[in-house]
mmCIF file of C-alpha atoms in Angstrom:
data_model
loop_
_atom_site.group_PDB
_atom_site.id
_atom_site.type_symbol
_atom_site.label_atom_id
_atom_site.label_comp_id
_atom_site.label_asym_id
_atom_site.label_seq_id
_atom_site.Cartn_x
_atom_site.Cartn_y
_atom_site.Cartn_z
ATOM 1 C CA UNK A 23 18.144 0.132 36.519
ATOM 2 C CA UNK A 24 18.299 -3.438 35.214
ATOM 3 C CA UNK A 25 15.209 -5.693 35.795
ATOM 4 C CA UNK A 26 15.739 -9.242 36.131
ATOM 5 C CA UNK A 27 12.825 -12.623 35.480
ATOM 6 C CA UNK A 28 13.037 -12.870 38.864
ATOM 7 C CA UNK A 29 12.062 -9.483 40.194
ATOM 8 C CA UNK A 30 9.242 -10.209 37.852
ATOM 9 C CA UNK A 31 8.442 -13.704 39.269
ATOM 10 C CA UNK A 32 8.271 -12.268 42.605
ATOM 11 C CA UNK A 33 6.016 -9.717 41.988
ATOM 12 C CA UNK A 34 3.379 -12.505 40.161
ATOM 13 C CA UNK A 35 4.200 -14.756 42.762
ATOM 14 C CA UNK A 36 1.661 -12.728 45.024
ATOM 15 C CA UNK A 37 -1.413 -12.722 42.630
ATOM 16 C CA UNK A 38 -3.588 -15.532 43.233
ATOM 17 C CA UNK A 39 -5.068 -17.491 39.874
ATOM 18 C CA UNK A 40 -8.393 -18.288 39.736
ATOM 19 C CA UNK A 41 -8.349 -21.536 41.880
ATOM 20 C CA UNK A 42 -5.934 -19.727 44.369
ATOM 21 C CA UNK A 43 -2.808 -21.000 43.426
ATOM 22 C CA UNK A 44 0.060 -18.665 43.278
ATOM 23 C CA UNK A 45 0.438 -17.405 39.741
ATOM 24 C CA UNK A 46 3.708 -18.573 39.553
ATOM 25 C CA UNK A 47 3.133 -21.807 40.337
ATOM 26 C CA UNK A 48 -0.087 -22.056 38.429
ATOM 27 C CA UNK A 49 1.720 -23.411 35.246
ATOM 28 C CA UNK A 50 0.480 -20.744 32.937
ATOM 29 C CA UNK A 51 3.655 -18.785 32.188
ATOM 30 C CA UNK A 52 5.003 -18.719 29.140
ATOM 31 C CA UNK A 53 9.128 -17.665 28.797
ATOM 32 C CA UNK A 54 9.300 -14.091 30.791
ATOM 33 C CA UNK A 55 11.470 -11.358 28.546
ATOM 34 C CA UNK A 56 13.049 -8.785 30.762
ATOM 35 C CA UNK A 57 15.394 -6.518 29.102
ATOM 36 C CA UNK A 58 15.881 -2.868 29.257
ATOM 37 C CA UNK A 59 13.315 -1.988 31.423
ATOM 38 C CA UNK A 60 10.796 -4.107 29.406
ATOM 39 C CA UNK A 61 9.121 -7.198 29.960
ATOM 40 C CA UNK A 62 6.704 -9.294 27.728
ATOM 41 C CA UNK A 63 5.577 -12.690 28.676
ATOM 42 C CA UNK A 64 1.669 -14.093 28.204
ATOM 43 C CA UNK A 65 -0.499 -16.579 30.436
ATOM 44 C CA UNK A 66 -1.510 -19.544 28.828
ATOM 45 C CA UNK A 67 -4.932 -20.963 29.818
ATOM 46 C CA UNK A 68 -7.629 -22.853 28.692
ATOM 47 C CA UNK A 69 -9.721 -21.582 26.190
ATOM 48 C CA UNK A 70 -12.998 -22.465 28.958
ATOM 49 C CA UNK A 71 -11.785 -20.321 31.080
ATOM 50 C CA UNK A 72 -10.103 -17.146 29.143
ATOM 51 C CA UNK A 73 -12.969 -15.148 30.994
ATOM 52 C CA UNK A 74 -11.885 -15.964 34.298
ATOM 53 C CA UNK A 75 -8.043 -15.005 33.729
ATOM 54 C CA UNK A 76 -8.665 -11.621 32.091
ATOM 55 C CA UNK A 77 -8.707 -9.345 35.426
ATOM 56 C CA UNK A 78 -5.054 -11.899 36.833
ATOM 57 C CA UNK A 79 -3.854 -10.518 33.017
ATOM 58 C CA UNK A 80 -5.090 -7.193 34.371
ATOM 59 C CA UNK A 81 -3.546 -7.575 37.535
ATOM 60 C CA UNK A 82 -0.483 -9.175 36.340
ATOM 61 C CA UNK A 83 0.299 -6.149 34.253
ATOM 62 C CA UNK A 84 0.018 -3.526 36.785
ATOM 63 C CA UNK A 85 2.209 -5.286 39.118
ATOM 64 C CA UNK A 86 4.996 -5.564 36.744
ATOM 65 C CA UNK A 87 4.748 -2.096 35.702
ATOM 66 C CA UNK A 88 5.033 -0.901 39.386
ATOM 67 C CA UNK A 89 9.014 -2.812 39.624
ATOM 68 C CA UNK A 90 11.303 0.172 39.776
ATOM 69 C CA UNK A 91 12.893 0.156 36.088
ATOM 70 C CA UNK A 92 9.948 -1.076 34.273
ATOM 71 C CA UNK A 93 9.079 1.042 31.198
ATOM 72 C CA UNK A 94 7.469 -1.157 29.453
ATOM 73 C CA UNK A 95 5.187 -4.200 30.443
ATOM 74 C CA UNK A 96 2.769 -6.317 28.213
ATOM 75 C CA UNK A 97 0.944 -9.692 29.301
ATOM 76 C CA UNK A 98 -0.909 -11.384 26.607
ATOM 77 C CA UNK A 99 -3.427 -14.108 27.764
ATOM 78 C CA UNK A 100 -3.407 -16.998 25.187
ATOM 79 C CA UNK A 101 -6.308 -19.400 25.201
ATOM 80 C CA UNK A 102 -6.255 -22.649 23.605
ATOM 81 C CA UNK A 103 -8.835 -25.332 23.512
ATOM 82 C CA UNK A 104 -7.536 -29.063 24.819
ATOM 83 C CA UNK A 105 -7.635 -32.176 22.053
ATOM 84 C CA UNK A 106 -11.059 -33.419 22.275
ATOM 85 C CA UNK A 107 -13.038 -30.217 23.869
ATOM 86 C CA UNK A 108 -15.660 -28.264 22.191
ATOM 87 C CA UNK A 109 -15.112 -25.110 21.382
ATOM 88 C CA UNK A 110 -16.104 -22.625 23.576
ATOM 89 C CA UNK A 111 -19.180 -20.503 23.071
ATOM 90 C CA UNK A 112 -18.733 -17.094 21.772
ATOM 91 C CA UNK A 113 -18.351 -14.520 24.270
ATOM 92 C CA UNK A 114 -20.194 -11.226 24.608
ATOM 93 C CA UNK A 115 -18.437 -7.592 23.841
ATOM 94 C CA UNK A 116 -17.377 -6.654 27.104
ATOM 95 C CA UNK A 117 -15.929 -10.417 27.767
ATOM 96 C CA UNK A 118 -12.253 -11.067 26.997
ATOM 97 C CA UNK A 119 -10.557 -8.708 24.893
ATOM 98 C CA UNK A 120 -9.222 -10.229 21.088
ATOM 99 C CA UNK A 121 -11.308 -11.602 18.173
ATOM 100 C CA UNK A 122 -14.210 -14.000 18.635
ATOM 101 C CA UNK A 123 -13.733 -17.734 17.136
ATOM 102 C CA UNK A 124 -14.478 -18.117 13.858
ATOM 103 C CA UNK A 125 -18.155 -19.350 14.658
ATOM 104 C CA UNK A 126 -19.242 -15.950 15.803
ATOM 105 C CA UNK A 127 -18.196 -13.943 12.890
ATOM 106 C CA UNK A 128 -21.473 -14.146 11.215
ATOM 107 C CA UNK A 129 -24.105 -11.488 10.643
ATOM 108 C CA UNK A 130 -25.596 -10.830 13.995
ATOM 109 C CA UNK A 131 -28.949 -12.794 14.791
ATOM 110 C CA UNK A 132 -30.515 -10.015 16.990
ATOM 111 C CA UNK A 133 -27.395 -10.325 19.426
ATOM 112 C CA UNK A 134 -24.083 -7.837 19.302
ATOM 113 C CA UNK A 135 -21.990 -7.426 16.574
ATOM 114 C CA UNK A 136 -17.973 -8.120 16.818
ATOM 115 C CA UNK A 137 -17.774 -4.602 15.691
ATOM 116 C CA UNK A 138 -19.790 -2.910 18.919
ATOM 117 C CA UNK A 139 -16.702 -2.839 20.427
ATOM 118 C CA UNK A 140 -15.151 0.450 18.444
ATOM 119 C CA UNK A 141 -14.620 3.058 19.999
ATOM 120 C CA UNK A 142 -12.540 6.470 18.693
ATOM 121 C CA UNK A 143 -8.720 7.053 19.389
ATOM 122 C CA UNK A 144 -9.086 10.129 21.800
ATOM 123 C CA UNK A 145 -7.918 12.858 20.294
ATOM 124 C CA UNK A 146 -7.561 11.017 16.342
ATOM 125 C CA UNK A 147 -9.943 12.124 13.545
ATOM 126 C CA UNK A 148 -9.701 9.494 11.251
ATOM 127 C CA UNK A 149 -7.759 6.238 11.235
ATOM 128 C CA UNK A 150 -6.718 4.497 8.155
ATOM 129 C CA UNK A 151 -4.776 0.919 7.107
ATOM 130 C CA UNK A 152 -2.356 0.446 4.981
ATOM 131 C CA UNK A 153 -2.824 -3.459 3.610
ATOM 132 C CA UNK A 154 -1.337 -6.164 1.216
ATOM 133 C CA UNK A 155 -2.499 -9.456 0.904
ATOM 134 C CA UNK A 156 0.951 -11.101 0.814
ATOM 135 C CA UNK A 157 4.735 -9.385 2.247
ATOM 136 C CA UNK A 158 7.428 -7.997 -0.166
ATOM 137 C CA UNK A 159 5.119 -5.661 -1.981
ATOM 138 C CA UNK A 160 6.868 -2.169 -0.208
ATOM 139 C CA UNK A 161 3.878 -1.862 1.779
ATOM 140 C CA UNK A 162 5.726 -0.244 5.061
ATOM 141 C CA UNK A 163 8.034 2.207 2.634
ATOM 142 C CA UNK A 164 4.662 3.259 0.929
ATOM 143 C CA UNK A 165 2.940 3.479 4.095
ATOM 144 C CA UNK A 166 5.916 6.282 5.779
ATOM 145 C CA UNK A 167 5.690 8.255 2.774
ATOM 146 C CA UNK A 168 1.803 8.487 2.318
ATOM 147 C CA UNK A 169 2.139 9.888 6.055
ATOM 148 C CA UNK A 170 4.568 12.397 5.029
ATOM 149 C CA UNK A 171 2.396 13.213 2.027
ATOM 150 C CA UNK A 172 -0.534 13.895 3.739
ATOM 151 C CA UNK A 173 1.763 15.890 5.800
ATOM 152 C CA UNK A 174 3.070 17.628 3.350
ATOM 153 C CA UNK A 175 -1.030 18.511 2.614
ATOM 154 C CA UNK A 176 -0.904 20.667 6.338
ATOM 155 C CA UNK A 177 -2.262 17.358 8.404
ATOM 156 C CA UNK A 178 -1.499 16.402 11.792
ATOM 157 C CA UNK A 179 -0.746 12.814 10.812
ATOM 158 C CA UNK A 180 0.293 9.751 13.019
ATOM 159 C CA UNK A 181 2.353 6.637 11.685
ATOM 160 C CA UNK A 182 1.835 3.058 13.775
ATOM 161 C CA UNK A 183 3.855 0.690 12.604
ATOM 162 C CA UNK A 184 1.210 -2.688 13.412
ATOM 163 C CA UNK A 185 3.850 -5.557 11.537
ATOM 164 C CA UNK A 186 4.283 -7.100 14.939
ATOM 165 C CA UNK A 187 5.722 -9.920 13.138
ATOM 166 C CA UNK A 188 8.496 -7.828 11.206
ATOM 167 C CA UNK A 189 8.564 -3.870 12.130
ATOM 168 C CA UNK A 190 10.661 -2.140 9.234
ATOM 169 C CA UNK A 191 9.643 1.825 10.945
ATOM 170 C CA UNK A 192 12.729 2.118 12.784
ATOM 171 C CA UNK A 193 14.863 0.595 10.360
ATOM 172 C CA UNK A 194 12.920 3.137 7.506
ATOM 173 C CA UNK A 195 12.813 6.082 10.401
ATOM 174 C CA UNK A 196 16.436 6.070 11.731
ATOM 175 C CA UNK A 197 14.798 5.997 14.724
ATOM 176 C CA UNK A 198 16.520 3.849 17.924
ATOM 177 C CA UNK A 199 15.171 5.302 20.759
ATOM 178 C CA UNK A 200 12.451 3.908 23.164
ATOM 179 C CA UNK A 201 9.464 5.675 23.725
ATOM 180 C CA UNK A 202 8.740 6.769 27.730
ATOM 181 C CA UNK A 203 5.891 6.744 29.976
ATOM 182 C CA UNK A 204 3.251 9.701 30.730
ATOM 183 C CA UNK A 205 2.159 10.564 34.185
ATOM 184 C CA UNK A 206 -0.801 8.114 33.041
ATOM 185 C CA UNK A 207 1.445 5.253 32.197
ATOM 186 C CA UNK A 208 0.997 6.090 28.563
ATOM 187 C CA UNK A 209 3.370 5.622 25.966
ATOM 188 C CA UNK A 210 4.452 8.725 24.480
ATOM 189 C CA UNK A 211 5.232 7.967 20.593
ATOM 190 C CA UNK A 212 8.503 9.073 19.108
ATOM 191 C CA UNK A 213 8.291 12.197 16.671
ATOM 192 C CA UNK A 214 10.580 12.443 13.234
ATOM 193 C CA UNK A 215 9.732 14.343 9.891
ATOM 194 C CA UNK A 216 7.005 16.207 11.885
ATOM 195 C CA UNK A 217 5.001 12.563 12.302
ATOM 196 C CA UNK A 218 3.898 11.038 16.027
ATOM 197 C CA UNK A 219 5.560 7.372 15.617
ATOM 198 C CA UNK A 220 5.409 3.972 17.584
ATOM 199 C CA UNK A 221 6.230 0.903 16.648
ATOM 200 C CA UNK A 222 6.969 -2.756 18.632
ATOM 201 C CA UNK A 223 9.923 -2.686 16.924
ATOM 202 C CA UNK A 224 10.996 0.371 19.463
ATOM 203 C CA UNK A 225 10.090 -1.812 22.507
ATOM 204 C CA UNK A 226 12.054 -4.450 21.378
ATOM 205 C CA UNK A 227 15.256 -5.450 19.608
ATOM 206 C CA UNK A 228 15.712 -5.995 16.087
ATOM 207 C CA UNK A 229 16.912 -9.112 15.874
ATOM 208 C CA UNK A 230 14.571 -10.886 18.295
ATOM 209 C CA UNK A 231 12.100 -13.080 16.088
ATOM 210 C CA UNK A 232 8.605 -12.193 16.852
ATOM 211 C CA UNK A 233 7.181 -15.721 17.622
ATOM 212 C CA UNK A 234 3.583 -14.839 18.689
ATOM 213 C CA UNK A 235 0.155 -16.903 19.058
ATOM 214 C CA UNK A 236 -2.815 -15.266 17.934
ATOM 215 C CA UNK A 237 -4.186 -13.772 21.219
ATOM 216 C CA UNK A 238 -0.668 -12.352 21.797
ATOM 217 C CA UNK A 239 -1.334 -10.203 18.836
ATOM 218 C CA UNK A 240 -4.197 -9.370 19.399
ATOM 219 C CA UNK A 241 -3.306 -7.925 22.734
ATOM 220 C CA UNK A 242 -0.033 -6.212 21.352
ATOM 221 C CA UNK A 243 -2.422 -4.632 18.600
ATOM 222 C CA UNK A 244 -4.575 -3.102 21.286
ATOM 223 C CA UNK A 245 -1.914 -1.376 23.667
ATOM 224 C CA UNK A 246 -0.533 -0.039 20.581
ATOM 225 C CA UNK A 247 -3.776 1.518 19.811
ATOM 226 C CA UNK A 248 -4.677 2.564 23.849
ATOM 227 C CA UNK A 249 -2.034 2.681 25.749
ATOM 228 C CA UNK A 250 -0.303 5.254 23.422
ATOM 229 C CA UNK A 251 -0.886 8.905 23.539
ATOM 230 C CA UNK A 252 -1.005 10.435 20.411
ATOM 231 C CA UNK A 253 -2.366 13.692 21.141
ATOM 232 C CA UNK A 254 -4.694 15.375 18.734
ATOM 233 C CA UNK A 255 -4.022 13.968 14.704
ATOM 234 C CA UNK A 256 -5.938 14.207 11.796
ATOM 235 C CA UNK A 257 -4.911 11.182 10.402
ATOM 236 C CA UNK A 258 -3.386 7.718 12.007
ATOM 237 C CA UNK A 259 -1.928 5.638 9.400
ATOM 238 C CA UNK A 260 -1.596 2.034 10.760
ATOM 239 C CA UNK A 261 0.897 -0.025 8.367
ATOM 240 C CA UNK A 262 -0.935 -3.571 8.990
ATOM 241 C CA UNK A 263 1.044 -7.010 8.935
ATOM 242 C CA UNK A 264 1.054 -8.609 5.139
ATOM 243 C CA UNK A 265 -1.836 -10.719 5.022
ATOM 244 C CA UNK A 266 -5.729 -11.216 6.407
ATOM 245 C CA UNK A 267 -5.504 -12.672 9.821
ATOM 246 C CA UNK A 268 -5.355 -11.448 13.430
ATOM 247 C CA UNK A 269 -4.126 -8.171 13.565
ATOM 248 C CA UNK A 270 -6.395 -6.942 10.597
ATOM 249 C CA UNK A 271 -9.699 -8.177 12.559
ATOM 250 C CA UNK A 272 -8.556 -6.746 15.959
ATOM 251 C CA UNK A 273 -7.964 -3.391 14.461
ATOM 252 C CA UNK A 274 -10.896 -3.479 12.275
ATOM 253 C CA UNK A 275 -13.347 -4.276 15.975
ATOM 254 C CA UNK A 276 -11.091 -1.854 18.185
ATOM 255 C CA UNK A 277 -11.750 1.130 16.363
ATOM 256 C CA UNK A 278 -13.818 2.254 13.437
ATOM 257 C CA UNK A 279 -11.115 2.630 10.787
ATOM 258 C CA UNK A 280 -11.998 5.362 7.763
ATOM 259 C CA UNK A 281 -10.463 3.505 5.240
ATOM 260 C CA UNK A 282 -8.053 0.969 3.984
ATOM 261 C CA UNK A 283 -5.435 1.357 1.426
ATOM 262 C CA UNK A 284 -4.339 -1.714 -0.581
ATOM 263 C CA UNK A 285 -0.617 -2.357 -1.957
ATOM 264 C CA UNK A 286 0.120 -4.277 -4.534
ATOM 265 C CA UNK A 287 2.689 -4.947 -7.735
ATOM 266 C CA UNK A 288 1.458 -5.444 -11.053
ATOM 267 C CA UNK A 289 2.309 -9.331 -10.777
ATOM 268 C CA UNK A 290 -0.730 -11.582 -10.976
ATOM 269 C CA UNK A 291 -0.011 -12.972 -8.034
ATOM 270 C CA UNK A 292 0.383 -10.052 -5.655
ATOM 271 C CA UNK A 293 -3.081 -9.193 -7.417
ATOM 272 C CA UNK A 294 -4.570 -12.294 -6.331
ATOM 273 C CA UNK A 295 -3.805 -11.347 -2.672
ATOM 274 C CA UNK A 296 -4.942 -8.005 -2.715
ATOM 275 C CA UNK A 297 -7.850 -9.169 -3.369
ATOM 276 C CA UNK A 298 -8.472 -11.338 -0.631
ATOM 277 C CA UNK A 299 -7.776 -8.142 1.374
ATOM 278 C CA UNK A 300 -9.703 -5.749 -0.213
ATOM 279 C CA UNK A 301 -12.528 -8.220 0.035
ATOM 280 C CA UNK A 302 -11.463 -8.747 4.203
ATOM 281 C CA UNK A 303 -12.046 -4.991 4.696
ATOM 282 C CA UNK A 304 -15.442 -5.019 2.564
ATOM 283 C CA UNK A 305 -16.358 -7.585 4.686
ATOM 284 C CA UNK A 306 -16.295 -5.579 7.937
ATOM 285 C CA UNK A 307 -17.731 -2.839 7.125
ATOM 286 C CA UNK A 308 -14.067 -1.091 6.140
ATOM 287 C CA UNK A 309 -14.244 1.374 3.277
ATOM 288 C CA UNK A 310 -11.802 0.812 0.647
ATOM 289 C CA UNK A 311 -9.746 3.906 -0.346
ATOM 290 C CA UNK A 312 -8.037 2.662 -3.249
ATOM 291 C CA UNK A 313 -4.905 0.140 -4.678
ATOM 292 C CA UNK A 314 -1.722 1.669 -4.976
ATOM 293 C CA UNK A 315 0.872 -0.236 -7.844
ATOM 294 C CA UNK A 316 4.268 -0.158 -6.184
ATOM 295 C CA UNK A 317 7.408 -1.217 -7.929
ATOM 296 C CA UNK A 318 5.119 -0.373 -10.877
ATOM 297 C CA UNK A 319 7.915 -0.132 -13.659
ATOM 298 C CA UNK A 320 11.580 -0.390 -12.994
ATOM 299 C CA UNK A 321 12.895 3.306 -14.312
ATOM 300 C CA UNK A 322 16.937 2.781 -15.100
ATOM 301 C CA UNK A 323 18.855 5.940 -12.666
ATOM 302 C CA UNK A 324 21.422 6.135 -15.649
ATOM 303 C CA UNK A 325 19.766 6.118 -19.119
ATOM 304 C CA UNK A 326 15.663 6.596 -17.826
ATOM 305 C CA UNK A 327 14.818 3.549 -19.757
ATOM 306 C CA UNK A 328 11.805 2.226 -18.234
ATOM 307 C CA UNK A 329 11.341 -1.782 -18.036
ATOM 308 C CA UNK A 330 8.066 -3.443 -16.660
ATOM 309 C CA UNK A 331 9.680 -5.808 -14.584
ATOM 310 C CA UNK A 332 6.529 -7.136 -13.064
ATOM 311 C CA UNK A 333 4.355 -6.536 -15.945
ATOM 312 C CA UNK A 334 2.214 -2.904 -15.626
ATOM 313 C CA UNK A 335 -1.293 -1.578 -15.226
ATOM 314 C CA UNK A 336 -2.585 -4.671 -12.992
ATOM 315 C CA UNK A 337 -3.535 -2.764 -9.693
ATOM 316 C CA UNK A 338 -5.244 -0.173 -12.048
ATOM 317 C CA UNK A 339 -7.093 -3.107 -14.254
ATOM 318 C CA UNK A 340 -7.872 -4.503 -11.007
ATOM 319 C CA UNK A 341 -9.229 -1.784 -9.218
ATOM 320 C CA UNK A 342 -11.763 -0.602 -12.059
ATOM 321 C CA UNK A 343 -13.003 -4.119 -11.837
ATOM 322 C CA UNK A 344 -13.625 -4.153 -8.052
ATOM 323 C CA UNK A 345 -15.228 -0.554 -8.253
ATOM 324 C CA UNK A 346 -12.300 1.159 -6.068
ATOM 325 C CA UNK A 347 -10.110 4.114 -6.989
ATOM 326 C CA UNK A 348 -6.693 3.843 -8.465
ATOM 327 C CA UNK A 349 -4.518 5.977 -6.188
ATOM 328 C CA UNK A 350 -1.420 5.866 -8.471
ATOM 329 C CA UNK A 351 1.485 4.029 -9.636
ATOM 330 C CA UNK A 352 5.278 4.133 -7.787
ATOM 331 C CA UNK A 353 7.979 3.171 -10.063
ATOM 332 C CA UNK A 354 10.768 0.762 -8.383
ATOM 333 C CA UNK A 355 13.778 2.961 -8.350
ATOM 334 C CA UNK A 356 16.975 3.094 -6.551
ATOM 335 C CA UNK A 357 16.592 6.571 -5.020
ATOM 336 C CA UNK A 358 13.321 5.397 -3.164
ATOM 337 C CA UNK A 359 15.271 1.998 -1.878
ATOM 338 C CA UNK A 360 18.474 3.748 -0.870
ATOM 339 C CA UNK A 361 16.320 6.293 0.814
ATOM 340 C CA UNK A 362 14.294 3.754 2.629
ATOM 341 C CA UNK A 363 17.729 1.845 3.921
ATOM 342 C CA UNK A 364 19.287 5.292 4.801
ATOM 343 C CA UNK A 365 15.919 6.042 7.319
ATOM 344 C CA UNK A 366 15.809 9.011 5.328
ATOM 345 C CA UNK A 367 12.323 8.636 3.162
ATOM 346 C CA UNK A 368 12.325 9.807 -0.034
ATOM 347 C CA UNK A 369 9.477 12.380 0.363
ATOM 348 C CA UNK A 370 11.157 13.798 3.552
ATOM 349 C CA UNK A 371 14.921 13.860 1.920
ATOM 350 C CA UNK A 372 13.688 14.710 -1.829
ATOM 351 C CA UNK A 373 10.913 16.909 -1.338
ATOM 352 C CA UNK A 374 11.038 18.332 -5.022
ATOM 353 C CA UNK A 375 11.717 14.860 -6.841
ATOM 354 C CA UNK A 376 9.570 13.501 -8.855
ATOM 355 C CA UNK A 377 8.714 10.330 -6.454
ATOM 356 C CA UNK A 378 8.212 12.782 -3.618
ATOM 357 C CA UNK A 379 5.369 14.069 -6.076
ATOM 358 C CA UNK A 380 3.640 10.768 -6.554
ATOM 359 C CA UNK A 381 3.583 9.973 -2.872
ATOM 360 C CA UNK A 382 1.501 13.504 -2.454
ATOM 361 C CA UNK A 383 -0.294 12.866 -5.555
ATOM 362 C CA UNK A 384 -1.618 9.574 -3.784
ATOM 363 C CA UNK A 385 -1.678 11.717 -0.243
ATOM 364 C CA UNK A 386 -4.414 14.063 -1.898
ATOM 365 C CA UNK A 387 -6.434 11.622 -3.188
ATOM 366 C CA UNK A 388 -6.927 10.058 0.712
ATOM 367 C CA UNK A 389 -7.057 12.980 2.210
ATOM 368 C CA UNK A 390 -9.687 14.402 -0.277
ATOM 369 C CA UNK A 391 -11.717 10.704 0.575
ATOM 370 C CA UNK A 392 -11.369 11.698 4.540
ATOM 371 C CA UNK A 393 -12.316 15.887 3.774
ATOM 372 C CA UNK A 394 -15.591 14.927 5.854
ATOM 373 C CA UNK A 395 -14.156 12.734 8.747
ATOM 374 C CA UNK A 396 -11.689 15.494 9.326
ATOM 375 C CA UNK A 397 -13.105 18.388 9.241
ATOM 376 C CA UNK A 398 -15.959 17.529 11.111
ATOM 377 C CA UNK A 399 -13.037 16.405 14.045
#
């Protein structure tokens, strides 16, 4: 069953907005998205008065998940302050979901601290990031085949696929298909190679661009964390967005993350933004598992001649200087590309190749970081 924008502005057209005005007419709305059975749209208001709107986003949500043929619905509230206001004052923990403004991330004065808010992933021993301070480095194909390492180790592991902006897990899994609800309105992630998978690329299609203010992804970061059920794991790996913004500090409040593993090439420049996140995870409290080198050395499929395309032995220099383990270096080869493209990851579809065996090498060092977290689970 198709759903249409209107079906969806009729439903909102019976919640009331703060000041009683039909929500619908309240001027609020952002473009609604209906297709497939799922709908995104977000409610822009004031930043004053985020507080006031949460429970309509609440509201707003559950209405447009009861419209026969809805699968999916998500309703971001966006705040923004007007030209000329102050900013608002920071809000407590249980206010408005989404990072504080800038001003209140500083150490707490005998008040809460942004990070009161974690709470565990029922059911999820230990959940870890994959990070790189800037895109291109192969942090999504490194991410898949760490969770098929530690897989490969005899863990329950999880993959969530966080790049809101640009999802590559379906395009690396093969997978298509979207995931369906629970008798709890839960999604119910997608399983391949043995791994529980979601991704918002599964919700929505791959060629729609992914233009999203911050709250937005903030709010797509949570569901993807709560309104999934991922059943009982050892390990979730959570392949982050490139970069230090948004979706790193909602994850890093929602839940108390084990770990974070940085990806970078050898390249001075790729360095240079690894840092930044390795010191963004320091900063909240976020232990640092280690840097992995990707496309490390380029190793010639023909003759085995090995160039160092980007230069070699950064991430490892780098790492010994920030006091962090060196999980290993992956070589940039055509089998692990072609494998990647094919949705068939090299760890998975060459289990006794050599680059299958540095992807477990780097598995075993995280898991044997995490022994504690999950046995104890």
């Amino acid at each position: 069953m198709s759903v249409t924008q209107q079906q969806v502005l009729d439903s909102l057209a019976r919640i009331k907005s703060p000041r009683g005005v039909a929500l619908t007419n309240a001027n609020v709305l952002s473009a609604i998205s209906a297709s497939g059975g799922k709908v995104f749209f977000s409610i822009n208001v004031d930043a004053a008065e985020a507080r006031a709107w949460e429970s309509i986003r609440a509201e707003a949500e559950a209405v447009v998940r009861a419209i026969p043929g809805v699968t999916t619905a998500m309703v971001a509230l966006t705040a923004e302050r007007k030209p000329g206001s102050a900013p608002p004052p920071p809000t407590p923990s249980r206010g408005a979901p989404g990072v504080q403004p800038v001003h209140a991330h500083k150490p707490p004065q005998g008040g809460q601290s942004p990070m009161s808010r974690q709470s565990e992933i029922p059911g999820v021993a230990a959940v870890i990031a994959v990070a790189s301070g800037k895109g291109g480095v192969g942090k999504s194909t490194t991410a898949l085949n760490l969770a098929l390492g530690l897989r490969d180790l005899g863990l329950k592991v999880g993959l969530l696929d966080a790049d809101i902006y640009g999802p590559s897990v379906p395009r690396l899994t093969g997978l298509r298909d979207k995931p369906e609800l629970n008798d709890e309105r839960k999604m119910i992630p997608l399983r391949r190679f043995g791994l529980a998978i979601m991704s918002i690329g599964f919700l929505v299609e791959e060629e729609t661009a992914m233009i999203w203010r911050g709250p937005m992804v903030m709010s797509a970061v949570t569901q993807m964390l709560r309104d999934v059920e991922w059943g009982r794991l050892d390990v979730l790996v959570v392949d982050m967005p490139p970069g230090t913004g948004d979706a790193q500090l909602t994850l890093a409040q929602n839940v108390p993350l084990k770990g974070a593993v940085i990806v970078s090439t050898p390249q001075d420049l790729s360095l240079i933004d690894a840092r930044r996140g390795l010191a963004m995870f320091k900063k909240v409290n976020v232990p640092v598992l280690g840097i992995v080198e990707n496309m490390s050395y380029f190793q010639c499929p023909q003759c085995g001649t090995r160039s160092d395309i980007f230069g070699h032995g950064g991430a490892r220099h780098e790492a010994e200087k920030l006091g962090v383990p060196f999980l290993g270096e992956i070589p940039l080869h055509m089998a692990i590309r072609a494998t990647s493209d094919a949705g068939n990851p090299v760890v998975d579809s060459e289990p006794d190749g050599a680059h299958a065996a540095i992807y477990r090498a780097i598995a075993g060092h995280v898991r044997d970081q995490l022994k504690g977290v999950i046995a104890a689970a």
